[in-house]
Coordinates of N, CA and C in Angstrom, one line a residue:
L24 N -5.4 22.2 -20.5 CA -6.1 22.9 -19.5 C -7.5 22.5 -19.5
Y25 N -8.1 22.4 -20.6 CA -9.6 22.0 -20.7 C -9.8 20.6 -20.1
R26 N -8.9 19.7 -20.5 CA -9.0 18.3 -19.9 C -8.8 18.3 -18.4
A27 N -7.9 19.2 -17.9 CA -7.6 19.1 -16.5 C -8.8 19.5 -15.6
E28 N -9.7 20.3 -16.1 CA -10.9 20.7 -15.3 C -10.6 21.2 -13.9
G29 N -9.5 21.9 -13.8 CA -9.2 22.5 -12.5 C -8.4 21.6 -11.6
V30 N -8.1 20.4 -12.1 CA -7.3 19.4 -11.2 C -5.8 19.6 -11.5
P31 N -5.1 20.2 -10.6 CA -3.7 20.4 -10.8 C -2.9 19.1 -11.1
L32 N -3.3 18.0 -10.4 CA -2.5 16.8 -10.6 C -2.6 16.3 -12.0
Y33 N -3.7 16.6 -12.7 CA -3.8 16.1 -14.1 C -2.7 16.8 -15.0
A34 N -2.5 18.1 -14.8 CA -1.5 18.8 -15.5 C -0.1 18.3 -15.1
V35 N 0.1 18.0 -13.9 CA 1.4 17.5 -13.4 C 1.7 16.2 -14.1
E36 N 0.7 15.3 -14.1 CA 0.9 13.9 -14.6 C 1.0 14.0 -16.2
L37 N 0.4 14.9 -16.8 CA 0.5 15.1 -18.2 C 1.9 15.5 -18.6
L38 N 2.5 16.4 -17.8 CA 3.9 16.8 -18.1 C 4.8 15.7 -17.9
R39 N 4.6 14.9 -16.8 CA 5.4 13.7 -16.6 C 5.3 12.7 -17.7
M40 N 4.1 12.5 -18.2 CA 3.9 11.6 -19.4 C 4.7 12.1 -20.6
L41 N 4.6 13.4 -20.9 CA 5.3 13.9 -22.0 C 6.8 13.8 -21.9
V42 N 7.3 13.9 -20.6 CA 8.8 13.7 -20.4 C 9.1 12.3 -20.6
D43 N 8.2 11.4 -20.1 CA 8.5 9.9 -20.3 C 8.6 9.6 -21.7
R44 N 7.8 10.2 -22.6 CA 7.8 9.8 -24.0 C 8.9 10.6 -24.8
G45 N 9.5 11.5 -24.2 CA 10.6 12.2 -24.9 C 10.1 13.4 -25.6
D46 N 8.8 13.8 -25.5 CA 8.2 14.9 -26.2 C 8.6 16.2 -25.5
L47 N 8.9 16.1 -24.2 CA 9.4 17.3 -23.4 C 10.7 16.9 -22.8
E48 N 11.6 17.8 -22.6 CA 12.9 17.6 -21.9 C 13.2 18.7 -21.0
V49 N 13.6 18.4 -19.8 CA 13.9 19.4 -18.8 C 15.3 19.9 -19.0
V50 N 15.5 21.1 -19.3 CA 16.8 21.7 -19.5 C 17.0 22.9 -18.6
D51 N 17.9 22.8 -17.6 CA 18.1 23.9 -16.7 C 16.8 24.3 -16.0
G52 N 16.0 23.3 -15.6 CA 14.8 23.6 -14.9 C 13.6 24.1 -15.8
V53 N 13.8 24.1 -17.1 CA 12.8 24.6 -18.0 C 12.4 23.4 -19.0
Y54 N 11.1 23.3 -19.3 CA 10.6 22.3 -20.2 C 10.8 22.8 -21.6
E55 N 11.5 22.0 -22.4 CA 11.6 22.3 -23.9 C 11.0 21.2 -24.7
V56 N 10.3 21.6 -25.7 CA 9.5 20.7 -26.6 C 10.5 20.0 -27.5
R57 N 10.3 18.6 -27.6 CA 11.2 17.8 -28.4 C 10.3 17.0 -29.5
G58 N 9.0 17.2 -29.4 CA 8.1 16.5 -30.4 C 7.0 17.4 -30.9
R59 N 6.1 16.9 -31.6 CA 4.9 17.6 -32.2 C 3.7 17.4 -31.2
L60 N 3.6 18.3 -30.3 CA 2.6 18.0 -29.2 C 1.2 18.1 -29.8
E61 N 0.9 18.8 -30.9 CA -0.5 18.9 -31.4 C -1.0 17.5 -31.9
Q62 N -0.1 16.6 -32.1 CA -0.5 15.3 -32.6 C -0.7 14.2 -31.5
L63 N -0.5 14.6 -30.3 CA -0.6 13.6 -29.2 C -2.0 13.3 -28.9
A64 N -2.2 12.0 -28.5 CA -3.5 11.5 -28.0 C -3.4 11.5 -26.5
V65 N -4.1 12.4 -25.9 CA -4.0 12.7 -24.5 C -5.2 12.0 -23.8
P66 N -5.0 11.1 -22.8 CA -6.1 10.5 -22.0 C -7.0 11.5 -21.4
E67 N -8.3 11.2 -21.4 CA -9.3 12.1 -21.0 C -9.4 12.3 -19.5
T68 N -9.1 11.3 -18.7 CA -9.2 11.4 -17.3 C -7.9 11.2 -16.6
L69 N -7.8 11.7 -15.3 CA -6.6 11.5 -14.6 C -6.2 10.1 -14.4
H70 N -7.2 9.2 -14.1 CA -6.9 7.8 -13.9 C -6.4 7.2 -15.1
A71 N -7.0 7.5 -16.3 CA -6.5 7.0 -17.6 C -5.1 7.5 -17.9
L72 N -4.8 8.7 -17.5 CA -3.5 9.3 -17.7 C -2.4 8.6 -16.9
V73 N -2.7 8.3 -15.6 CA -1.8 7.6 -14.8 C -1.6 6.1 -15.3
A74 N -2.7 5.5 -15.7 CA -2.7 4.2 -16.3 C -1.8 4.1 -17.5
A75 N -1.9 5.1 -18.4 CA -1.1 5.2 -19.6 C 0.4 5.2 -19.2
R76 N 0.7 6.0 -18.2 CA 2.1 6.1 -17.8 C 2.6 4.7 -17.3
H77 N 1.7 4.1 -16.5 CA 2.0 2.7 -16.0 C 2.3 1.7 -17.1
D78 N 1.4 1.8 -18.1 CA 1.5 0.8 -19.2 C 2.7 1.1 -20.1
G79 N 3.2 2.3 -20.1 CA 4.3 2.6 -20.9 C 5.7 2.2 -20.3
L80 N 5.7 1.6 -19.1 CA 6.9 1.2 -18.4 C 7.4 -0.1 -19.1
D81 N 8.7 -0.3 -18.9 CA 9.3 -1.6 -19.3 C 8.7 -2.6 -18.4
P82 N 8.6 -3.9 -18.8 CA 7.9 -4.9 -18.0 C 8.6 -5.1 -16.6
E83 N 9.9 -5.0 -16.6 CA 10.6 -5.1 -15.3 C 10.2 -4.0 -14.3
D84 N 10.2 -2.8 -14.8 CA 9.8 -1.7 -14.0 C 8.4 -1.7 -13.6
R85 N 7.5 -2.1 -14.5 CA 6.1 -2.2 -14.2 C 5.8 -3.2 -13.1
M86 N 6.5 -4.4 -13.2 CA 6.4 -5.4 -12.2 C 6.8 -4.9 -10.8
L87 N 7.9 -4.2 -10.8 CA 8.5 -3.7 -9.5 C 7.5 -2.7 -8.9
L88 N 6.9 -1.8 -9.7 CA 6.0 -0.8 -9.2 C 4.7 -1.5 -8.6
R89 N 4.3 -2.6 -9.3 CA 3.1 -3.4 -8.7 C 3.5 -4.0 -7.4
D90 N 4.7 -4.5 -7.3 CA 5.1 -5.1 -6.0 C 5.2 -4.0 -4.9
A91 N 5.7 -2.8 -5.3 CA 5.7 -1.7 -4.3 C 4.4 -1.3 -3.8
A92 N 3.4 -1.4 -4.7 CA 2.0 -1.0 -4.4 C 1.5 -1.8 -3.2
V93 N 1.9 -3.1 -3.1 CA 1.4 -4.0 -2.0 C 1.9 -3.4 -0.7
L94 N 3.1 -2.8 -0.6 CA 3.7 -2.4 0.6 C 3.1 -1.1 1.2
G95 N 2.3 -0.4 0.4 CA 1.7 0.8 0.9 C 2.2 2.1 0.2
Q96 N 1.8 3.2 0.7 CA 2.2 4.5 0.1 C 3.7 4.8 0.3
A97 N 4.3 4.3 1.4 CA 5.7 4.5 1.7 C 6.3 3.1 2.1
F98 N 7.6 2.9 1.8 CA 8.2 1.6 2.1 C 9.7 1.7 2.0
R99 N 10.4 0.7 2.5 CA 11.8 0.6 2.4 C 12.2 -0.2 1.2
P100 N 13.3 0.1 0.5 CA 13.7 -0.7 -0.6 C 14.0 -2.1 -0.2
A101 N 14.5 -2.4 1.0 CA 14.8 -3.7 1.5 C 13.5 -4.6 1.5
A102 N 12.4 -4.0 1.9 CA 11.1 -4.7 1.9 C 10.7 -5.0 0.5
L103 N 10.9 -4.1 -0.4 CA 10.5 -4.3 -1.8 C 11.3 -5.4 -2.4
A104 N 12.6 -5.4 -2.1 CA 13.5 -6.5 -2.7 C 13.0 -7.9 -2.1
A105 N 12.6 -7.9 -0.8 CA 12.2 -9.1 -0.2 C 11.0 -9.7 -0.8
I106 N 10.0 -8.9 -1.1 CA 8.7 -9.5 -1.6 C 8.9 -9.7 -3.1
A107 N 9.9 -9.1 -3.8 CA 10.2 -9.4 -5.2 C 11.0 -10.6 -5.3
G108 N 11.5 -11.1 -4.1 CA 12.3 -12.4 -4.2 C 13.7 -12.2 -4.7
T109 N 14.3 -11.0 -4.5 CA 15.6 -10.7 -5.1 C 16.4 -9.9 -4.1
S110 N 17.5 -9.3 -4.5 CA 18.3 -8.5 -3.7 C 18.1 -7.0 -4.0
G111 N 18.6 -6.2 -3.0 CA 18.6 -4.7 -3.2 C 19.3 -4.3 -4.5
E112 N 20.5 -4.9 -4.7 CA 21.3 -4.6 -5.9 C 20.5 -4.9 -7.2
A113 N 19.8 -6.0 -7.2 CA 19.1 -6.4 -8.4 C 17.9 -5.4 -8.8
I114 N 17.3 -4.8 -7.8 CA 16.2 -3.9 -8.1 C 16.6 -2.5 -8.3
E115 N 17.9 -2.2 -8.0 CA 18.4 -0.9 -8.1 C 18.2 -0.2 -9.4
P116 N 18.5 -0.8 -10.6 CA 18.3 -0.1 -11.9 C 16.8 0.3 -12.1
S117 N 15.9 -0.6 -11.8 CA 14.4 -0.3 -11.9 C 14.0 0.8 -10.9
R118 N 14.6 0.7 -9.7 CA 14.2 1.7 -8.7 C 14.7 3.1 -9.2
R119 N 15.9 3.2 -9.8 CA 16.3 4.5 -10.3 C 15.5 5.0 -11.4
R120 N 15.1 4.1 -12.3 CA 14.2 4.6 -13.4 C 12.9 5.0 -12.9
L121 N 12.3 4.3 -11.9 CA 11.0 4.8 -11.4 C 11.1 6.1 -10.7
V122 N 12.2 6.3 -10.0 CA 12.4 7.6 -9.4 C 12.6 8.7 -10.4
R123 N 13.4 8.4 -11.4 CA 13.6 9.4 -12.5 C 12.3 9.8 -13.2
R124 N 11.4 8.8 -13.3 CA 10.1 9.1 -13.9 C 9.1 9.7 -13.0
E125 N 9.5 9.9 -11.7 CA 8.7 10.5 -10.7 C 7.4 9.7 -10.4
L126 N 7.5 8.4 -10.5 CA 6.5 7.5 -10.0 C 6.7 7.2 -8.6
L127 N 8.0 7.0 -8.2 CA 8.5 6.9 -6.9 C 9.4 8.1 -6.5
V128 N 9.3 8.5 -5.3 CA 10.2 9.6 -4.9 C 10.7 9.3 -3.5
P129 N 11.9 9.9 -3.1 CA 12.4 9.7 -1.8 C 11.4 10.3 -0.8
D130 N 11.2 9.7 0.3 CA 10.3 10.1 1.3 C 10.8 11.3 2.2
A131 N 10.3 12.4 2.0 CA 10.9 13.6 2.7 C 10.6 13.6 4.2
D132 N 9.6 12.8 4.6 CA 9.3 12.7 6.0 C 10.1 11.7 6.8
D133 N 11.0 10.9 6.0 CA 11.8 9.9 6.7 C 13.0 10.5 7.3
R134 N 13.2 10.4 8.6 CA 14.3 11.1 9.3 C 15.3 10.0 9.8
T135 N 15.1 8.8 9.3 CA 16.1 7.7 9.8 C 17.3 7.7 8.9
P136 N 18.5 8.0 9.4 CA 19.6 8.1 8.5 C 20.0 6.8 7.9
G137 N 20.3 6.8 6.6 CA 20.8 5.6 5.9 C 19.8 4.6 5.6
R138 N 18.5 4.9 5.7 CA 17.4 3.9 5.5 C 16.8 4.1 4.1
D139 N 16.8 5.4 3.6 CA 16.3 5.7 2.2 C 14.9 5.2 1.9
R140 N 14.0 5.6 2.7 CA 12.6 5.1 2.5 C 12.1 5.8 1.2
L141 N 11.2 5.1 0.4 CA 10.6 5.6 -0.8 C 9.1 5.7 -0.6
R142 N 8.5 6.6 -1.4 CA 7.0 6.6 -1.4 C 6.5 6.8 -2.8
F143 N 5.3 6.6 -3.1 CA 4.7 6.8 -4.3 C 4.5 8.4 -4.5
S144 N 4.7 8.9 -5.7 CA 4.6 10.3 -5.9 C 3.2 10.8 -5.6
E145 N 2.2 10.0 -6.0 CA 0.8 10.3 -5.8 C 0.0 9.1 -5.3
W146 N -1.0 9.3 -4.6 CA -1.8 8.1 -4.1 C -2.4 7.4 -5.3
L147 N -2.8 8.1 -6.4 CA -3.4 7.4 -7.5 C -2.4 6.5 -8.3
V148 N -1.1 6.9 -8.2 CA -0.1 6.0 -8.9 C -0.1 4.7 -8.2
R149 N -0.2 4.7 -6.9 CA -0.2 3.4 -6.2 C -1.5 2.7 -6.5
E150 N -2.6 3.4 -6.5 CA -3.9 2.7 -6.7 C -4.0 2.1 -8.1
V151 N -3.5 2.7 -9.1 CA -3.5 2.1 -10.4 C -2.6 0.9 -10.5
A152 N -1.4 1.0 -9.9 CA -0.5 -0.1 -9.9 C -1.1 -1.3 -9.1
Y153 N -1.7 -1.1 -8.0 CA -2.3 -2.1 -7.2 C -3.5 -2.8 -7.9
G154 N -4.2 -1.9 -8.6 CA -5.4 -2.4 -9.3 C -5.1 -3.4 -10.5
T155 N -3.8 -3.4 -11.0 CA -3.5 -4.2 -12.1 C -3.1 -5.6 -11.6
L156 N -3.0 -5.8 -10.3 CA -2.6 -7.1 -9.7 C -3.8 -8.1 -9.6
A157 N -3.6 -9.3 -10.1 CA -4.6 -10.3 -9.9 C -4.7 -10.7 -8.4
M158 N -5.9 -11.2 -8.0 CA -6.1 -11.5 -6.6 C -5.1 -12.5 -6.1
R159 N -4.7 -13.5 -6.9 CA -3.8 -14.5 -6.5 C -2.4 -13.8 -6.2
A160 N -2.0 -12.9 -7.1 CA -0.7 -12.2 -6.9 C -0.8 -11.3 -5.7
R161 N -1.9 -10.7 -5.4 CA -2.0 -9.9 -4.2 C -1.8 -10.7 -3.0
R162 N -2.5 -11.9 -3.0 CA -2.4 -12.8 -1.8 C -0.9 -13.2 -1.6
T163 N -0.3 -13.6 -2.6 CA 1.1 -14.1 -2.5 C 2.0 -13.0 -2.0
L164 N 1.9 -11.8 -2.6 CA 2.7 -10.7 -2.2 C 2.5 -10.1 -0.8
H165 N 1.2 -10.1 -0.4 CA 0.9 -9.7 1.0 C 1.5 -10.7 2.0
L166 N 1.4 -12.0 1.7 CA 2.0 -12.9 2.6 C 3.5 -12.8 2.7
A167 N 4.1 -12.5 1.5 CA 5.6 -12.3 1.5 C 5.9 -11.1 2.3
A168 N 5.1 -10.0 2.2 CA 5.4 -8.8 3.0 C 5.3 -9.1 4.5
A169 N 4.2 -9.8 4.9 CA 4.1 -10.2 6.3 C 5.3 -11.0 6.8
G170 N 5.7 -12.0 5.9 CA 6.9 -12.8 6.3 C 8.1 -11.9 6.5
H171 N 8.3 -10.9 5.6 CA 9.5 -10.0 5.7 C 9.4 -9.3 7.0
Y172 N 8.3 -8.6 7.3 CA 8.2 -7.8 8.5 C 8.3 -8.7 9.8
E173 N 7.8 -9.9 9.8 CA 7.9 -10.8 10.9 C 9.4 -11.1 11.1
S174 N 10.1 -11.3 10.1 CA 11.5 -11.7 10.2 C 12.4 -10.6 10.9
L175 N 11.9 -9.4 10.9 CA 12.7 -8.3 11.5 C 12.6 -8.4 13.0
G176 N 11.7 -9.1 13.6 CA 11.6 -9.3 15.0 C 11.3 -8.0 15.8
D177 N 10.6 -7.0 15.2 CA 10.3 -5.8 15.8 C 8.8 -5.7 16.3
P178 N 8.6 -5.7 17.6 CA 7.2 -5.7 18.1 C 6.4 -4.5 17.5
E179 N 7.0 -3.4 17.2 CA 6.3 -2.3 16.7 C 5.7 -2.5 15.3
L180 N 6.2 -3.6 14.6 CA 5.7 -3.9 13.3 C 4.5 -4.9 13.3
S181 N 4.0 -5.3 14.5 CA 3.0 -6.3 14.6 C 1.7 -5.8 13.9
G182 N 1.4 -4.5 13.9 CA 0.2 -4.0 13.2 C 0.4 -4.1 11.7
T183 N 1.6 -3.9 11.2 CA 1.9 -4.0 9.8 C 1.8 -5.4 9.3
V184 N 2.4 -6.4 10.1 CA 2.3 -7.8 9.8 C 0.8 -8.2 9.7
A185 N 0.0 -7.8 10.7 CA -1.4 -8.1 10.7 C -2.2 -7.6 9.5
S186 N -1.9 -6.4 9.1 CA -2.6 -5.7 8.0 C -2.3 -6.5 6.7
H187 N -1.1 -7.0 6.5 CA -0.7 -7.7 5.3 C -1.4 -9.1 5.3
V188 N -1.4 -9.8 6.4 CA -2.0 -11.1 6.5 C -3.5 -11.0 6.2
L189 N -4.1 -10.0 6.8 CA -5.5 -9.7 6.6 C -5.8 -9.4 5.1
A190 N -5.0 -8.6 4.5 CA -5.2 -8.3 3.1 C -5.0 -9.6 2.2
A191 N -4.1 -10.5 2.6 CA -4.0 -11.7 1.9 C -5.2 -12.6 2.0
Y192 N -5.8 -12.6 3.2 CA -7.0 -13.4 3.5 C -8.2 -12.8 2.6
R193 N -8.3 -11.5 2.5 CA -9.4 -10.8 1.8 C -9.2 -10.8 0.3
A194 N -8.0 -11.3 -0.1 CA -7.7 -11.3 -1.6 C -8.3 -12.6 -2.2
V195 N -9.0 -13.4 -1.4 CA -9.6 -14.6 -1.9 C -11.1 -14.4 -1.9
P196 N -11.8 -14.8 -2.9 CA -13.3 -14.6 -3.0 C -14.0 -15.3 -1.8
P197 N -15.1 -14.7 -1.3 CA -15.8 -15.3 -0.2 C -16.2 -16.7 -0.5
G198 N -16.1 -17.6 0.5 CA -16.4 -19.0 0.3 C -15.3 -19.8 -0.1
R199 N -14.2 -19.2 -0.5 CA -13.0 -19.9 -1.0 C -11.8 -19.6 -0.1
A200 N -12.0 -19.0 1.1 CA -10.9 -18.6 1.9 C -10.1 -19.8 2.4
D201 N -8.8 -19.5 2.5 CA -7.8 -20.5 3.0 C -7.9 -20.5 4.5
A202 N -8.2 -21.7 5.1 CA -8.3 -21.7 6.6 C -7.0 -21.4 7.3
T203 N -5.9 -21.8 6.7 CA -4.6 -21.6 7.2 C -4.3 -20.1 7.3
V204 N -4.6 -19.4 6.2 CA -4.4 -17.9 6.2 C -5.4 -17.2 7.2
A205 N -6.6 -17.7 7.3 CA -7.5 -17.2 8.2 C -7.0 -17.3 9.6
E206 N -6.5 -18.4 10.0 CA -6.0 -18.6 11.4 C -4.8 -17.7 11.6
R207 N -3.9 -17.6 10.5 CA -2.8 -16.7 10.7 C -3.2 -15.3 10.8
A208 N -4.2 -14.9 10.1 CA -4.7 -13.5 10.3 C -5.2 -13.2 11.7
V209 N -6.0 -14.2 12.2 CA -6.5 -14.0 13.6 C -5.4 -13.9 14.6
A210 N -4.4 -14.8 14.4 CA -3.3 -14.8 15.4 C -2.5 -13.5 15.3
A211 N -2.3 -13.0 14.0 CA -1.5 -11.7 13.8 C -2.3 -10.5 14.4
L212 N -3.6 -10.5 14.2 CA -4.4 -9.4 14.7 C -4.4 -9.4 16.3
R213 N -4.4 -10.6 16.8 CA -4.4 -10.7 18.3 C -3.0 -10.2 18.8
T214 N -2.0 -10.5 18.2 CA -0.6 -10.1 18.6 C -0.6 -8.5 18.5
A215 N -1.1 -8.0 17.4 CA -1.1 -6.5 17.2 C -2.0 -5.9 18.3
A216 N -3.1 -6.5 18.6 CA -3.9 -6.0 19.7 C -3.2 -6.0 21.0
D217 N -2.5 -7.1 21.3 CA -1.7 -7.1 22.5 C -0.7 -6.0 22.6
R218 N 0.0 -5.8 21.5 CA 1.0 -4.7 21.5 C 0.4 -3.3 21.7
A219 N -0.7 -3.1 21.0 CA -1.4 -1.8 21.2 C -1.9 -1.6 22.6
S220 N -2.4 -2.7 23.3 CA -2.8 -2.6 24.7 C -1.6 -2.3 25.6
E221 N -0.5 -2.9 25.3 CA 0.7 -2.6 26.1 C 1.1 -1.1 26.0
L222 N 0.8 -0.5 24.9 CA 1.1 0.9 24.7 C -0.1 1.8 25.1
Y223 N -1.1 1.2 25.7 CA -2.3 1.9 26.2 C -3.1 2.6 25.0
A224 N -2.9 2.0 23.8 CA -3.6 2.4 22.6 C -4.9 1.5 22.5
H225 N -5.8 1.7 23.4 CA -6.9 0.7 23.6 C -7.9 0.8 22.4
E226 N -8.1 2.0 21.8 CA -9.0 2.0 20.6 C -8.3 1.3 19.4
M227 N -7.0 1.4 19.3 CA -6.4 0.7 18.2 C -6.5 -0.8 18.5
A228 N -6.3 -1.2 19.7 CA -6.4 -2.6 20.1 C -7.8 -3.1 19.8
L229 N -8.8 -2.3 20.1 CA -10.2 -2.7 19.8 C -10.4 -2.9 18.3
G230 N -9.8 -2.0 17.5 CA -9.9 -2.1 16.0 C -9.3 -3.4 15.5
F231 N -8.2 -3.8 16.0 CA -7.5 -5.1 15.6 C -8.4 -6.3 16.0
L232 N -9.0 -6.2 17.2 CA -9.8 -7.3 17.7 C -11.1 -7.4 16.9
E233 N -11.7 -6.3 16.5 CA -12.9 -6.4 15.7 C -12.6 -6.9 14.3
E234 N -11.4 -6.6 13.8 CA -11.0 -7.2 12.5 C -10.8 -8.7 12.6
A235 N -10.3 -9.1 13.7 CA -10.1 -10.6 14.0 C -11.5 -11.2 14.1
L236 N -12.4 -10.6 14.7 CA -13.8 -11.1 14.8 C -14.4 -11.3 13.4
S237 N -14.0 -10.4 12.4 CA -14.6 -10.5 11.1 C -14.1 -11.7 10.3
V238 N -13.0 -12.3 10.9 CA -12.4 -13.5 10.2 C -12.7 -14.8 10.9
A239 N -12.6 -14.7 12.3 CA -12.7 -15.9 13.1 C -14.1 -16.5 13.0
T240 N -14.2 -17.9 12.9 CA -15.5 -18.6 12.8 C -15.7 -19.5 14.0
D241 N -14.6 -20.0 14.6 CA -14.7 -20.9 15.7 C -15.2 -20.2 16.9
G242 N -16.2 -20.8 17.5 CA -17.0 -20.2 18.7 C -16.1 -19.9 19.8
A243 N -15.2 -20.9 20.2 CA -14.3 -20.7 21.3 C -13.4 -19.5 21.1
V244 N -12.8 -19.4 19.9 CA -11.9 -18.3 19.6 C -12.7 -17.0 19.6
R245 N -13.9 -17.0 19.1 CA -14.7 -15.7 19.0 C -15.0 -15.3 20.5
A246 N -15.3 -16.2 21.3 CA -15.6 -15.9 22.7 C -14.4 -15.1 23.4
V247 N -13.2 -15.6 23.2 CA -12.0 -15.0 23.7 C -11.8 -13.6 23.1
L248 N -12.0 -13.5 21.8 CA -11.8 -12.2 21.1 C -12.9 -11.2 21.6
L249 N -14.1 -11.7 21.8 CA -15.2 -10.8 22.3 C -14.9 -10.3 23.7
E250 N -14.4 -11.2 24.6 CA -14.1 -10.7 25.9 C -12.9 -9.7 25.9
R251 N -11.9 -10.0 25.1 CA -10.8 -9.0 25.0 C -11.3 -7.7 24.4
A252 N -12.2 -7.8 23.4 CA -12.7 -6.5 22.8 C -13.5 -5.7 23.8
A253 N -14.2 -6.4 24.7 CA -15.0 -5.7 25.7 C -14.0 -5.0 26.7
T254 N -12.9 -5.6 27.0 CA -11.9 -5.0 27.9 C -11.4 -3.7 27.3
S255 N -11.0 -3.8 26.0 CA -10.4 -2.7 25.3 C -11.5 -1.6 25.1
A256 N -12.7 -1.9 24.8 CA -13.8 -0.9 24.7 C -14.0 -0.2 26.0
Q257 N -14.0 -1.0 27.1 CA -14.2 -0.3 28.4 C -13.0 0.6 28.7
A258 N -11.8 0.2 28.4 CA -10.6 1.1 28.6 C -10.7 2.3 27.8
S259 N -11.4 2.3 26.7 CA -11.5 3.4 25.8 C -12.8 4.2 26.1
A260 N -13.5 3.9 27.2 CA -14.7 4.6 27.6 C -15.8 4.4 26.6
R261 N -15.8 3.3 25.9 CA -16.9 3.0 25.0 C -17.7 1.9 25.6
L262 N -18.5 2.4 26.6 CA -19.1 1.4 27.5 C -20.3 0.6 26.9
K263 N -21.0 1.2 26.0 CA -22.1 0.5 25.3 C -21.5 -0.6 24.4
E264 N -20.4 -0.3 23.7 CA -19.7 -1.4 22.9 C -19.1 -2.5 23.8
A265 N -18.6 -2.1 25.0 CA -18.1 -3.0 25.9 C -19.1 -4.0 26.4
E266 N -20.3 -3.4 26.7 CA -21.4 -4.3 27.1 C -21.9 -5.2 26.0
D267 N -22.0 -4.7 24.8 CA -22.4 -5.5 23.7 C -21.4 -6.7 23.5
H268 N -20.2 -6.4 23.5 CA -19.2 -7.4 23.3 C -19.2 -8.5 24.4
I269 N -19.3 -8.1 25.6 CA -19.3 -9.1 26.7 C -20.6 -9.9 26.7
R270 N -21.7 -9.3 26.3 CA -23.0 -10.1 26.2 C -22.8 -11.2 25.1
R271 N -22.2 -10.8 23.9 CA -22.0 -11.7 22.9 C -21.0 -12.8 23.3
A272 N -20.0 -12.4 24.1 CA -19.1 -13.4 24.6 C -19.7 -14.5 25.4
I273 N -20.6 -14.0 26.3 CA -21.4 -14.9 27.2 C -22.2 -15.8 26.4

C-alpha cells in the first residue's frame, strides 16, 4: 500500500504479478498465499512493475505481446496472426496464456458476433510492450499491419491503414527515411482523407491531409495536398486555416 501511493492500478498489477509467480492462487474467488510474501522484491514504480511482468513471460508469449502492441489498444486475433506471420491456430496457446495472466482481455465493447476482439488490460501494458520493440521491428510490423488491413478491402479501414504506414515512416530516424515508405504514407493518407470527406467528416479529412503534408517533400504533391486541405478546412468552417492553406498552395 505504501508503494502504491494511492494508485489502484499498482495494487492490481502487484496482485497479478504475484499470481503469475505462483505466490498467490485464486481459489473460489479468493486469493490464497502460496509463498513467503515478506521476502519478495517488489518493483518501486507502476511502470517497473508492469515491465517485470512483461520480462517474466516465456519468449514466445513476450514476442506475441509485442506484436499485439503494434496493433493498438484493441485488435482482432486474425490481425495479430497476420503480422506475426503465422496462423490463428499457431498463436492460440500464447493468446490463452496472455489472457489467463490478464495482460490481454476480451473486449467487452465488441458487439460483433464471432469476431472475438481482444484488448490490452491496461494502457500501460501496451506502452511497455511497444517500448521494447526496436525501431526496425516497429517499421516492419506496422507495414505488415497496413498490408493486412489493405488486404481486407474495406474502405472503412483506410484510416487504420494510413496510421500504420505513417507509424512505419516515423520509425526511421530523421534523414534516413525510406522514400518508398514516405510515398506510400502520403498515398494512404490521401485515401483516408478521401474516405473521410465522403462521410462529411471534414475535420478528420483535414487531419489526414496535414499529416500527409508533414511527410511530402515534392512541391507539386504538396500543392495538391494544400489545396485539398484548404477545401476541408473551409468545409469545417475553419476559414483562417483554409486561407493559409490556399495561399501556401499558390
